[in-house]
Amino acid sequence: MTVSSSMALLPRRLFLLALQTVCGDVAYSFPEEVKRGSVIENIAKDIGIEVGKLATRKARIDVDRNSKGYFEINRSTGDVIVTERIDREGLCGKKSTCILKQELVLEEPLELHRISFHIQDINDNSPQFKKDTIKFEIRESAAKGSRYRLDEAHDADIGQNAIQGYSIETNEYFRLNVIEKGGGGKYSELILQKELDREQKKELTIELVATDGGTPQRSGTAVIHVSVLDANDNAPVFSQAVYGASLLENSPLDIVVITVSATDADEGVNGEVTYEFDHISDESYNVFSIDQKSGEVRVSGPIDYEHLSSYEMQITAKDGLGLVSYCTLIIEITDVNDNAPITTIKSLKNPVPENSPPGTEVGIVNVQDRDSETNGKVRCSIQQGVPFKLVPSIKNYYSLVTTGQLDRELVSNYNITITATDEGSPPLSSSKSVQLSVADINDNPPVFDEQSYSAYVSENNKPGSTLCSVSARDPDWRQNGTVVYSLLAGEVNGAPVSSYLSVNGDTGVIHAVRSFDYEQFKSFKIHVMARDNGSPPLSSNVTVSVFISDVNDNSPQILYPSPEGNSFMTELVPKAAHGGSLVSKVIAVDADSGQNAWLSYHIVKSTDPGLFTIGVHSGEIRTQRDISESDSMKQNLVVAVKDNGQPSLSATCSMYLLISDNLAEVPELKDLSFNESNSKLTSYLIIALVSVSTFFLTFIIIILGFRFCRRRKPRLLFDGAVAIPSGYLPPNYADVDGTGTLRSAYNYDTYLTTGSRTSDFKFVTSYNDNTLPADQTLKKSPSDFADVFGDSLETLEVGGHVFELGSCVHVFQPY
């Protein structure tokens, strides 16, 4: 139901401007004892806010921590609804106005409206007398018109609903006189209108009725019992009609507050005065006591200013025969600073995103102090060293806001202590701790533990073997800090990098996909990416260098003498060669590197073991002594070439030497041929003659061209060096970094003269003293020698090319 307000008592609604936010004071008036669930008014309409915003802005009615909530807001309709029984007398006592002050709080932005609920009194309490029986002892000598004050009835209601009058039943001895008190309220007294006669009637019983002015009217009764005694014509008289005292709250028990005093002019029993409280509320009855003999008023219970700030009591003084007088005692309670401030967190946003800008509101703090005036003024602060501050808002509200940029990776949780201190003497304070967590965002990319990684693996490794492991760390939380590894696209030796390596996405372990060959490539680089699972994801890259170490998996390869089927290499050695003369050279290479490519040369078989020796490291074949006439003309050497690997690998070749000064002395060499038919020799001879003739003519034309262009002397054709093609050497054997077998180019010069058979064919020193290239050697087959002697036609094969020499004698000249 909707309760209408009384416009005669106060305006229905008042609107005022607040200090910081446009707010208004709203007042509602309604009677007490309304049913739970009753609708007071529609607050949304009164403050001018859309009903739909009540829920989104968390509209609520806040009360003090020690107060009871009687109202709530229906966020769907905006109605203010009664939730608890409202008893005006219990809330406000005898106060003329009863106002409950509540606060309507709206968030985002913070907005505060003060609501005053005026509780109207209804006639729900009947008048009551302190005692059901009022006793008087009146002497029969009492004169007409004597007055006897009666106990005042009490009605918890106020105004028109309070006591309006007294009445007694009709009798012949007394009439009733009703008197209004100056501070409000009424009391009655009996007036003797006929002298008493104890002999006629010793006791009288009269009913006293107190009525209020409510609708319907309520009443209370008490019985007046009059005992007729002998005369007592003086009543006690107080020294003051009204006593006043001031008392600090929390005063100790049994302390004397004030002493009241009354005197009686009578003597004896009629002059003995006793004191007691005539009319006192339950609150006062439990707090104060009076000594019946001395009139000392003492503290008998706890004094709390916040519960009740003043007490008003009536004290009676009665003599021995029943005459009484009355005084009023008013005790004012003085507030002391006995209540520490109370801090309440009304709203808290937890956790707070770490990217929240400075000034973000994360909570609303309410601070209250039950003390009054200066003792109730509160200052609120938080500890230093945290990126938060309190901003005063409305009344006793503060906003907790950020002051700087948050970083969860540096500080993930904050323990904020809010301290509230009042201005009392001494000041009291209290603290409230607030735990705030910082929510993570993906603001950190993964960072590798090292700037680059190196992996070492031997060639011929097994596919799937582990090379190395990369590791990256991400300080973010949960999925933002979960790192996944992958290979960046690229090529190694013309093939995708994924065909060589793979990486475990969870652990960062890098595996070989295939077996590596050191002779194919010695090292390569890949790039590994570490990516987190944030949104959007962040990543970083690192370079991994893979170095392949050599394994001795290649046997030495002999370049000279070059085995070509059944052909063999023949060298002419002059008979006049002295000991130590260079005869020939075995040239070999090894595709491996390092010590695996260190070659050594050994003669394993020789026609005459003492005639020739070979350089262990150079492969040069030299005479050990001077050649004698007894030495065999045909010398056959078997040379083994070994590398320095573990285990060592080797290769062998045969070297054929003819000891002769010119070819005319050489006997028939057909027996040197192994399993060669005459038809094959004839075919080879025809092919050789055609090839040599063609090449020789071409060679002569080229030389003449060079002479013409450079204007050189005619003899230059024969004195200059014949270039030996370099294409003979197999690829990848000239190791540029110095780790292979061949370390420089080898050039041997061929000198031809225009003489007759006494002319010579001469090898000169190479650019390297230790090795001899295979392309620059004399190659002779048995059939060639046979044709030379038979047809007086001699050919020379250099670097795979055959030259027609005419009538020349080819003699190997030692040097």
Short mmCIF file of C-alpha atoms in Angstrom, two decimals, residues 297-516:
data_model
loop_
_atom_site.label_atom_id
_atom_site.label_comp_id
_atom_site.label_asym_id
_atom_site.label_seq_id
_atom_site.Cartn_x
_atom_site.Cartn_y
_atom_site.Cartn_z
CA VAL A 297 21.06 9.49 43.30
CA ARG A 298 23.74 7.03 42.18
CA VAL A 299 24.78 5.36 38.91
CA SER A 300 23.65 1.74 38.91
CA GLY A 301 24.09 0.85 35.22
CA PRO A 302 26.15 1.72 32.13
CA ILE A 303 25.92 5.29 30.84
CA ASP A 304 26.09 5.56 27.07
CA TYR A 305 25.67 8.93 25.41
CA GLU A 306 25.06 7.29 22.05
CA HIS A 307 22.13 5.34 23.54
CA LEU A 308 20.50 8.20 25.46
CA SER A 309 21.84 11.70 25.89
CA SER A 310 19.58 12.88 28.79
CA TYR A 311 17.38 11.48 31.55
CA GLU A 312 14.36 13.07 33.24
CA MET A 313 12.95 11.58 36.46
CA GLN A 314 10.38 12.50 39.15
CA ILE A 315 11.31 12.00 42.79
CA THR A 316 8.79 11.92 45.68
CA ALA A 317 9.44 12.75 49.31
CA LYS A 318 6.96 11.13 51.72
CA ASP A 319 6.65 11.61 55.43
CA GLY A 320 5.79 8.90 57.86
CA LEU A 321 2.05 9.31 57.59
CA GLY A 322 1.87 9.52 53.81
CA LEU A 323 2.14 13.17 52.88
CA VAL A 324 4.24 13.59 49.80
CA SER A 325 5.86 16.23 47.63
CA TYR A 326 7.51 16.02 44.21
CA CYS A 327 10.55 17.32 42.36
CA THR A 328 11.99 16.81 38.90
CA LEU A 329 15.56 15.57 38.24
CA ILE A 330 17.14 16.19 34.80
CA ILE A 331 20.52 14.55 34.10
CA GLU A 332 22.43 15.58 30.97
CA ILE A 333 24.98 13.08 29.65
CA THR A 334 28.26 14.48 28.30
CA ASP A 335 29.82 12.68 25.35
CA VAL A 336 33.34 11.31 25.63
CA ASN A 337 35.42 9.94 22.79
CA ASP A 338 34.76 6.28 23.50
CA ASN A 339 33.92 5.05 20.00
CA ALA A 340 36.58 4.38 17.42
CA PRO A 341 35.68 5.06 13.78
CA ILE A 342 34.24 2.13 11.85
CA THR A 343 35.34 1.63 8.25
CA THR A 344 33.10 -0.26 5.84
CA ILE A 345 33.88 -1.23 2.25
CA LYS A 346 30.63 -0.64 0.40
CA SER A 347 31.76 -1.68 -3.06
CA LEU A 348 35.00 -3.23 -4.30
CA LYS A 349 36.13 -4.13 -7.81
CA ASN A 350 38.44 -7.09 -7.40
CA PRO A 351 40.57 -8.03 -9.28
CA VAL A 352 41.72 -4.81 -10.95
CA PRO A 353 43.05 -5.10 -14.54
CA GLU A 354 46.72 -4.15 -14.69
CA ASN A 355 46.08 -1.82 -17.62
CA SER A 356 43.63 0.30 -15.60
CA PRO A 357 44.51 3.98 -16.13
CA PRO A 358 45.39 6.17 -13.14
CA GLY A 359 42.28 7.52 -11.47
CA THR A 360 40.24 4.33 -11.88
CA GLU A 361 37.76 3.88 -9.03
CA VAL A 362 38.14 0.44 -7.49
CA GLY A 363 36.05 0.77 -4.33
CA ILE A 364 33.80 2.91 -2.12
CA VAL A 365 34.71 3.35 1.55
CA ASN A 366 32.28 4.52 4.24
CA VAL A 367 33.58 5.75 7.61
CA GLN A 368 31.33 6.30 10.66
CA ASP A 369 31.88 7.39 14.26
CA ARG A 370 29.05 7.13 16.78
CA ASP A 371 30.45 9.96 18.87
CA SER A 372 29.19 13.50 18.39
CA GLU A 373 30.65 16.84 17.41
CA THR A 374 34.46 16.88 17.41
CA ASN A 375 34.65 13.33 18.71
CA GLY A 376 32.73 12.20 15.64
CA LYS A 377 34.83 13.98 13.00
CA VAL A 378 36.97 11.46 11.14
CA ARG A 379 40.02 11.66 8.90
CA CYS A 380 40.73 8.72 6.60
CA SER A 381 44.02 7.72 5.00
CA ILE A 382 45.91 4.74 3.55
CA GLN A 383 49.53 3.66 3.98
CA GLN A 384 52.32 4.93 1.76
CA GLY A 385 53.94 2.93 -0.99
CA VAL A 386 50.84 1.67 -2.79
CA PRO A 387 49.48 3.07 -6.07
CA PHE A 388 46.13 3.96 -4.52
CA LYS A 389 44.62 6.92 -2.71
CA LEU A 390 41.38 7.95 -1.02
CA VAL A 391 39.39 10.75 -2.58
CA PRO A 392 36.73 12.38 -0.32
CA SER A 393 33.35 12.11 -1.94
CA ILE A 394 30.04 12.77 -0.20
CA LYS A 395 29.67 13.19 3.56
CA ASN A 396 31.51 10.23 5.10
CA TYR A 397 32.18 8.45 1.80
CA TYR A 398 35.54 8.07 0.06
CA SER A 399 36.46 6.71 -3.36
CA LEU A 400 39.46 4.37 -3.53
CA VAL A 401 41.21 5.17 -6.84
CA THR A 402 44.47 4.19 -8.53
CA THR A 403 47.32 6.71 -8.68
CA GLY A 404 49.70 4.98 -11.06
CA GLN A 405 50.09 2.23 -13.61
CA LEU A 406 49.70 -1.28 -12.21
CA ASP A 407 52.00 -4.12 -13.24
CA ARG A 408 50.99 -7.62 -12.20
CA GLU A 409 54.42 -8.99 -13.04
CA LEU A 410 55.95 -6.68 -10.40
CA VAL A 411 53.19 -6.77 -7.77
CA SER A 412 50.24 -9.14 -8.16
CA ASN A 413 48.48 -8.43 -4.86
CA TYR A 414 48.11 -5.37 -2.67
CA ASN A 415 47.23 -5.37 1.01
CA ILE A 416 45.82 -1.90 1.51
CA THR A 417 45.33 -0.70 5.08
CA ILE A 418 42.76 2.06 5.50
CA THR A 419 43.16 3.99 8.75
CA ALA A 420 40.37 6.17 10.16
CA THR A 421 41.18 8.59 13.04
CA ASP A 422 38.72 10.86 14.84
CA GLU A 423 39.47 14.29 16.28
CA GLY A 424 38.67 13.43 19.89
CA SER A 425 41.03 13.86 22.79
CA PRO A 426 42.73 11.48 22.89
CA PRO A 427 41.99 10.52 19.26
CA LEU A 428 40.80 7.02 18.50
CA SER A 429 41.52 5.16 15.30
CA SER A 430 40.76 1.92 13.56
CA SER A 431 42.14 0.12 10.54
CA LYS A 432 40.59 -1.90 7.77
CA SER A 433 42.61 -4.15 5.46
CA VAL A 434 41.59 -4.62 1.85
CA GLN A 435 43.08 -7.33 -0.33
CA LEU A 436 43.26 -6.27 -3.99
CA SER A 437 44.43 -8.57 -6.76
CA VAL A 438 45.79 -7.35 -10.10
CA ALA A 439 44.31 -9.13 -13.11
CA ASP A 440 46.82 -10.13 -15.79
CA ILE A 441 46.78 -8.95 -19.38
CA ASN A 442 49.09 -10.19 -22.12
CA ASP A 443 51.66 -7.38 -22.07
CA ASN A 444 54.92 -9.35 -22.03
CA PRO A 445 56.33 -11.35 -24.95
CA PRO A 446 58.30 -14.52 -24.23
CA VAL A 447 62.00 -13.87 -23.59
CA PHE A 448 64.61 -16.51 -24.38
CA ASP A 449 67.10 -17.41 -21.68
CA GLU A 450 69.96 -16.77 -24.12
CA GLN A 451 70.46 -14.33 -26.98
CA SER A 452 71.43 -17.18 -29.30
CA TYR A 453 71.92 -20.92 -29.11
CA SER A 454 74.52 -23.27 -30.58
CA ALA A 455 74.00 -26.95 -31.27
CA TYR A 456 76.77 -29.42 -32.12
CA VAL A 457 76.11 -32.72 -33.86
CA SER A 458 78.30 -35.29 -35.53
CA GLU A 459 77.56 -36.17 -39.12
CA ASN A 460 75.74 -39.41 -39.87
CA ASN A 461 73.59 -38.81 -36.80
CA LYS A 462 70.41 -40.83 -36.32
CA PRO A 463 67.13 -39.13 -37.37
CA GLY A 464 65.19 -38.04 -34.29
CA SER A 465 68.27 -37.42 -32.15
CA THR A 466 68.20 -34.42 -29.82
CA LEU A 467 70.43 -31.48 -30.78
CA CYS A 468 69.72 -28.89 -28.10
CA SER A 469 66.93 -27.24 -26.18
CA VAL A 470 65.72 -23.63 -26.22
CA SER A 471 63.83 -22.08 -23.36
CA ALA A 472 61.82 -18.86 -23.14
CA ARG A 473 60.03 -17.38 -20.18
CA ASP A 474 56.91 -15.24 -20.10
CA PRO A 475 56.14 -13.45 -16.80
CA ASP A 476 52.44 -13.23 -17.65
CA TRP A 477 49.92 -15.53 -15.96
CA ARG A 478 48.18 -18.68 -17.11
CA GLN A 479 47.56 -18.77 -20.86
CA ASN A 480 49.21 -15.36 -21.28
CA GLY A 481 52.40 -16.93 -19.93
CA THR A 482 52.15 -20.32 -21.67
CA VAL A 483 54.91 -20.55 -24.29
CA VAL A 484 54.68 -22.56 -27.53
CA TYR A 485 57.76 -23.09 -29.72
CA SER A 486 57.89 -23.39 -33.50
CA LEU A 487 60.39 -23.14 -36.37
CA LEU A 488 60.27 -20.11 -38.62
CA ALA A 489 60.06 -20.90 -42.32
CA GLY A 490 63.37 -20.92 -44.13
CA GLU A 491 65.70 -22.98 -46.29
CA VAL A 492 68.83 -24.93 -45.58
CA ASN A 493 70.91 -25.86 -48.60
CA GLY A 494 67.89 -25.24 -50.85
CA ALA A 495 65.50 -27.42 -48.81
CA PRO A 496 62.87 -26.34 -46.22
CA VAL A 497 64.25 -26.10 -42.69
CA SER A 498 61.47 -28.42 -41.52
CA SER A 499 63.06 -31.23 -43.53
CA TYR A 500 66.18 -30.99 -41.37
CA LEU A 501 64.97 -30.09 -37.87
CA SER A 502 61.86 -30.11 -35.73
CA VAL A 503 61.09 -28.49 -32.38
CA ASN A 504 58.86 -29.74 -29.59
CA GLY A 505 56.20 -27.04 -29.19
CA ASP A 506 55.88 -27.60 -25.43
CA THR A 507 59.48 -28.24 -24.30
CA GLY A 508 61.57 -26.41 -26.90
CA VAL A 509 63.71 -29.49 -27.55
CA ILE A 510 65.13 -29.47 -31.10
CA HIS A 511 65.41 -32.82 -32.91
CA ALA A 512 67.14 -33.82 -36.13
CA VAL A 513 64.73 -34.98 -38.82
CA ARG A 514 67.43 -36.49 -41.05
CA SER A 515 71.05 -37.53 -40.96
CA PHE A 516 73.58 -34.75 -41.71
#
